[in-house]
Coordinates of C-alpha atoms in Angstrom, one line a residue:
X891 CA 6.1 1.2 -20.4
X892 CA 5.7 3.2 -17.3
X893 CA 3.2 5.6 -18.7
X894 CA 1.2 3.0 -20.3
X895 CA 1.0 1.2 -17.0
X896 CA 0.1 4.4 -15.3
X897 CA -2.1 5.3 -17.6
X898 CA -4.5 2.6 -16.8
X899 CA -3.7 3.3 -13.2
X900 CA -5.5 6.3 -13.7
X901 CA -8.2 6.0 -15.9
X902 CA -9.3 2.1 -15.4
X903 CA -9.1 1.1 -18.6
X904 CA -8.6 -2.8 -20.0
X905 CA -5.0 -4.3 -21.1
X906 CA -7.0 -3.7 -24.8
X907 CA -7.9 -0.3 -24.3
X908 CA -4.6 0.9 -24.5
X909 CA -3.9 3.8 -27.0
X910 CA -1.9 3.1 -29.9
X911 CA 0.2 5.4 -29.0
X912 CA 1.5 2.9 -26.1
X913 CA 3.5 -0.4 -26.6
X914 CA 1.0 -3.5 -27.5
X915 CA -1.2 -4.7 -24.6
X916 CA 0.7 -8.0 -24.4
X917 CA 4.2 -6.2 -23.8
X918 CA 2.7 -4.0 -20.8
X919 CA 0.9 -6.7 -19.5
X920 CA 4.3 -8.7 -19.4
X921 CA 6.1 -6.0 -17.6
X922 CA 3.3 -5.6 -15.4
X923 CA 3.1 -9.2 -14.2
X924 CA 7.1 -9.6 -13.8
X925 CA 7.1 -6.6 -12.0
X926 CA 4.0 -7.4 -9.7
X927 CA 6.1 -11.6 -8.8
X928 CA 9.6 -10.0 -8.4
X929 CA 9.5 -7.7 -5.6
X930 CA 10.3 -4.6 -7.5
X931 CA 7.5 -2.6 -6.5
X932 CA 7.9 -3.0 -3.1
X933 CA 11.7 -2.5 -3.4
X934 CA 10.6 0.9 -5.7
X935 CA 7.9 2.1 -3.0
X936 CA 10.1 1.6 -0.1
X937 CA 12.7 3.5 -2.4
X938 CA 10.4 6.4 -2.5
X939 CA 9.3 6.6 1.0
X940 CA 13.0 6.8 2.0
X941 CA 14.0 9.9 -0.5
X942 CA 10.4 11.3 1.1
X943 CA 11.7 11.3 4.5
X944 CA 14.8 12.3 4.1
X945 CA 13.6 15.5 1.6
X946 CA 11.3 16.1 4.5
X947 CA 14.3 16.2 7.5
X948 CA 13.7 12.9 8.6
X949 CA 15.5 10.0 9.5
X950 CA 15.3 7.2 6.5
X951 CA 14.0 4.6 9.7
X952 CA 10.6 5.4 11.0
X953 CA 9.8 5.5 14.2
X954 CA 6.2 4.6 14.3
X955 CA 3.5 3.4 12.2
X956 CA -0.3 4.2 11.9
X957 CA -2.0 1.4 10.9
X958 CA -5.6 0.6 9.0
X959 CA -7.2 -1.4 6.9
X960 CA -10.0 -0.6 4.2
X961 CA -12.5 -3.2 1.9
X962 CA -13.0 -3.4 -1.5
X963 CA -15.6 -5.0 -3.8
X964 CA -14.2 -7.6 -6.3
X965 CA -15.8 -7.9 -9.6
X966 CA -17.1 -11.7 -10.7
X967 CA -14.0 -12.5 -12.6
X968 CA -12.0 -11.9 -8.8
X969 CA -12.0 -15.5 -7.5
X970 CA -8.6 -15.9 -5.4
X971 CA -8.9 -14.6 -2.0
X972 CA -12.7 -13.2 -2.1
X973 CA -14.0 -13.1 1.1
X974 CA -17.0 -11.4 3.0
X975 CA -16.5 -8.2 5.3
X976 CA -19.4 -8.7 7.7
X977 CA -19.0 -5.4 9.3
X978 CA -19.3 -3.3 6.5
X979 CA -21.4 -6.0 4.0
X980 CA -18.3 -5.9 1.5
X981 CA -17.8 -9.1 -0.6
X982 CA -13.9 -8.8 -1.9
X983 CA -10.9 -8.3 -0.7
X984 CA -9.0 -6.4 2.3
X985 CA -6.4 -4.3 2.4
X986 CA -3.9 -3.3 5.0
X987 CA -1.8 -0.2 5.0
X988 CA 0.8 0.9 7.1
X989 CA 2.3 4.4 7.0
X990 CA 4.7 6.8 8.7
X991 CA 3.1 10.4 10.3
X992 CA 3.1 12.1 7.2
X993 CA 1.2 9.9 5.4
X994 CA 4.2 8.0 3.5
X995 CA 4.0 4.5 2.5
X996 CA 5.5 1.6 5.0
X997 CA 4.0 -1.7 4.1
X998 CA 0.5 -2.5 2.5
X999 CA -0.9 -6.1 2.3
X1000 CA -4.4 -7.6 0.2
X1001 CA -6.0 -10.2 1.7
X1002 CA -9.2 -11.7 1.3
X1003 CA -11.9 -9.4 3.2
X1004 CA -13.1 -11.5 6.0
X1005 CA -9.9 -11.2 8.0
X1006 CA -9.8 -9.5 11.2
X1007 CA -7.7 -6.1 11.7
X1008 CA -6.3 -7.9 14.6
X1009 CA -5.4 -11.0 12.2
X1010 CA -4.3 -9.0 9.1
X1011 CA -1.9 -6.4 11.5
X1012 CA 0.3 -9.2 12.9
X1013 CA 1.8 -10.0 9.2
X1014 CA 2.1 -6.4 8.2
X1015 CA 4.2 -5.3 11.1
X1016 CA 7.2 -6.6 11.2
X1017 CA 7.1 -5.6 6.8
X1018 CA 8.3 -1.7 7.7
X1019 CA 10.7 -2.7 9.9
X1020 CA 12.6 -5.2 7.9
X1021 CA 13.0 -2.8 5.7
X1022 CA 14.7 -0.4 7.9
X1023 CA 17.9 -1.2 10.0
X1024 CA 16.0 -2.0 13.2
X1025 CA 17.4 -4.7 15.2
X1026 CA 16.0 -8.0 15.1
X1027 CA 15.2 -7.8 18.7
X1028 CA 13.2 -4.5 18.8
X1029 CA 11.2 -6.3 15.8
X1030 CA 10.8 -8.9 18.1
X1031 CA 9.9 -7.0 20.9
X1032 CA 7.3 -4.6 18.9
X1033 CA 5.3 -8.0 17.8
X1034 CA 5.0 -9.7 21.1
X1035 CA 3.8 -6.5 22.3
X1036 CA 1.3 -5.7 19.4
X1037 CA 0.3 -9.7 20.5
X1038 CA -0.4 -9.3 23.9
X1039 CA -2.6 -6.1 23.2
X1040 CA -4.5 -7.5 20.9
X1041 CA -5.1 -10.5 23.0
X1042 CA -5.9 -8.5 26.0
X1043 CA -7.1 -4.8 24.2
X1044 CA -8.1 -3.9 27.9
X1045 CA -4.6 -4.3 29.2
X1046 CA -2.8 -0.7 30.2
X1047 CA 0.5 -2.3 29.1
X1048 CA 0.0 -3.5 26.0
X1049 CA 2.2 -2.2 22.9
X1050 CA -0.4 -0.8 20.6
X1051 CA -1.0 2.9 22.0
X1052 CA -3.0 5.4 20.2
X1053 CA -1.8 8.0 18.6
X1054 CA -2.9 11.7 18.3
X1055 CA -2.1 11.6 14.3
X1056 CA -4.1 8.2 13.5
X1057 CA -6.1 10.1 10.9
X1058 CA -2.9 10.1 8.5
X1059 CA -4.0 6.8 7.1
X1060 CA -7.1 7.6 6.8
X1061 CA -5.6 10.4 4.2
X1062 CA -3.8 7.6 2.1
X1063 CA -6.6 5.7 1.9
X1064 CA -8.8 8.7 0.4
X1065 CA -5.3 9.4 -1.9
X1066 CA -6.1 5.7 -3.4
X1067 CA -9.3 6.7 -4.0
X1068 CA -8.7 9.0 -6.7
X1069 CA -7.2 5.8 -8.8
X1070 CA -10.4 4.9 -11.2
X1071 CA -8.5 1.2 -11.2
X1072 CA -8.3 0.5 -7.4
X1073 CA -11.9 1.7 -6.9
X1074 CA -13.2 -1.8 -7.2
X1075 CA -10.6 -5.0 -7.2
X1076 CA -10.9 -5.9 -10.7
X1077 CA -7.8 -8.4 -11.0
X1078 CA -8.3 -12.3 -10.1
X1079 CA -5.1 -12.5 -8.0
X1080 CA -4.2 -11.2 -5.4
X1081 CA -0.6 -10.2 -6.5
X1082 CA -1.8 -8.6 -9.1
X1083 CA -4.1 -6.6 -6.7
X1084 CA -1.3 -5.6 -4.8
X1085 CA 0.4 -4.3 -7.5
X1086 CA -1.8 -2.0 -8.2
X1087 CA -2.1 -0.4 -4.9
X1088 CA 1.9 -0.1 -4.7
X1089 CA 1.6 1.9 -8.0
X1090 CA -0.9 4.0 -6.5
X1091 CA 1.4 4.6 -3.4
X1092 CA 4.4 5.0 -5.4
X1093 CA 2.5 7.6 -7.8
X1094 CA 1.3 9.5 -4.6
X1095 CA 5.2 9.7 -3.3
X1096 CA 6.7 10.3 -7.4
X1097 CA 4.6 13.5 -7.3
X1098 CA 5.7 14.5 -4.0
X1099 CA 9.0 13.9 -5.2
X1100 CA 8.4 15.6 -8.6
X1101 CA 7.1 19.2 -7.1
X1102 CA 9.7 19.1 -5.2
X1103 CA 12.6 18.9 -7.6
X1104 CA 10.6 21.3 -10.0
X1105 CA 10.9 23.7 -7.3
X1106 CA 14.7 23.6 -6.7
X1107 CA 15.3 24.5 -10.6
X1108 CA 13.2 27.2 -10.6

């Protein structure tokens, strides 16, 4: 089930352009959609990200996050939450990505693309954080802050502060990329569209992962 669902990950292809080889289109397809309403690829990505960190020598909580968002086309079957990106003449949808300094996933978010950064970034903060055992103040804390900057982006004190390694998202977006399906937003929800980009994130980690452990055994 797995590799049928990352087989269209990578090559794009329909639910009934799956190889014979792979389980009927209608059995992936209900995986696919269970998986994408339950909250077990968030659960799996953050999974990942934590083994990452920890392979790496890092603490399982992160201490910061680089944030950034990119647009997307939709196709015309993509009706739910298709919006117009004015800045870069995008009809589609937006997505928001927040990741730790090496480049590992945090939180990501799809929402139609005429939201704001400033707009999309406020729900996506407080996403990596609940997942980690920061206190509910410091959560607390970390949004008024990131609302005060982005009402007054002039303000010296204000709690978004750039960072020398801001390009590391930029990497993980040009990781996605490489995914023939998440090129364009072919799917009409957005849940489903966020799906897809968890896979891709968890893919990117599951390799990571993967070299690592063929290393050890050798």
């Amino acid at each position: 089930m797995v590799n049928a669902i990352a087989y269209m990950l990578w090559t794009g292809c329909s639910w009934r352009a799956l190889p014979k080889d792979f389980p009927a289109f209608t059995t992936v397809q209900t995986y696919f959609y269970a998986w994408s309403r339950s909250g077990v690829l968030e659960q799996v990505c953050a999974r990942f990200t934590t083994l990452e960190r920890l392979r790496s020598g890092r603490s399982a909580d992160p201490s910061a996050a680089i944030i950034d968002s990119r647009s997307v086309p939709t196709v015309e079957a993509g009706s739910e939450g298709c919006g117009n990106d004015a800045g870069k003449t995008i009809k589609g949808r937006k997505c928001h990505l927040a990741v730790d300094i090496d480049g590992n996933t945090l939180a990501a978010q799809v929402h139609p693309a005429q939201i704001q950064d400033r707009d999309g970034t406020r729900p996506l903060l407080p996403a990596p954080m609940a997942a980690t055992s920061w206190q509910a103040r410091s959560r607390k804390r970390i949004a008024r802050s990131l609302w005060r900057s982005s009402e007054n982006p002039g303000t010296p004190r204000g709690g978004v502060v750039v960072m020398s390694r801001r390009w590391v998202v930029e990497r993980s977006f040009g990781w996605l990329r490489r995914r023939r399906c998440i090129s364009r937003d072919f799917e009409r929800s957005i849940a489903s569209a966020l799906a897809w980009l968890l896979l891709a994130l968890s893919r990117v980690l599951m390799r990571r992962l993967g070299r690592m452990q063929v290393t050890v055994t050798n």
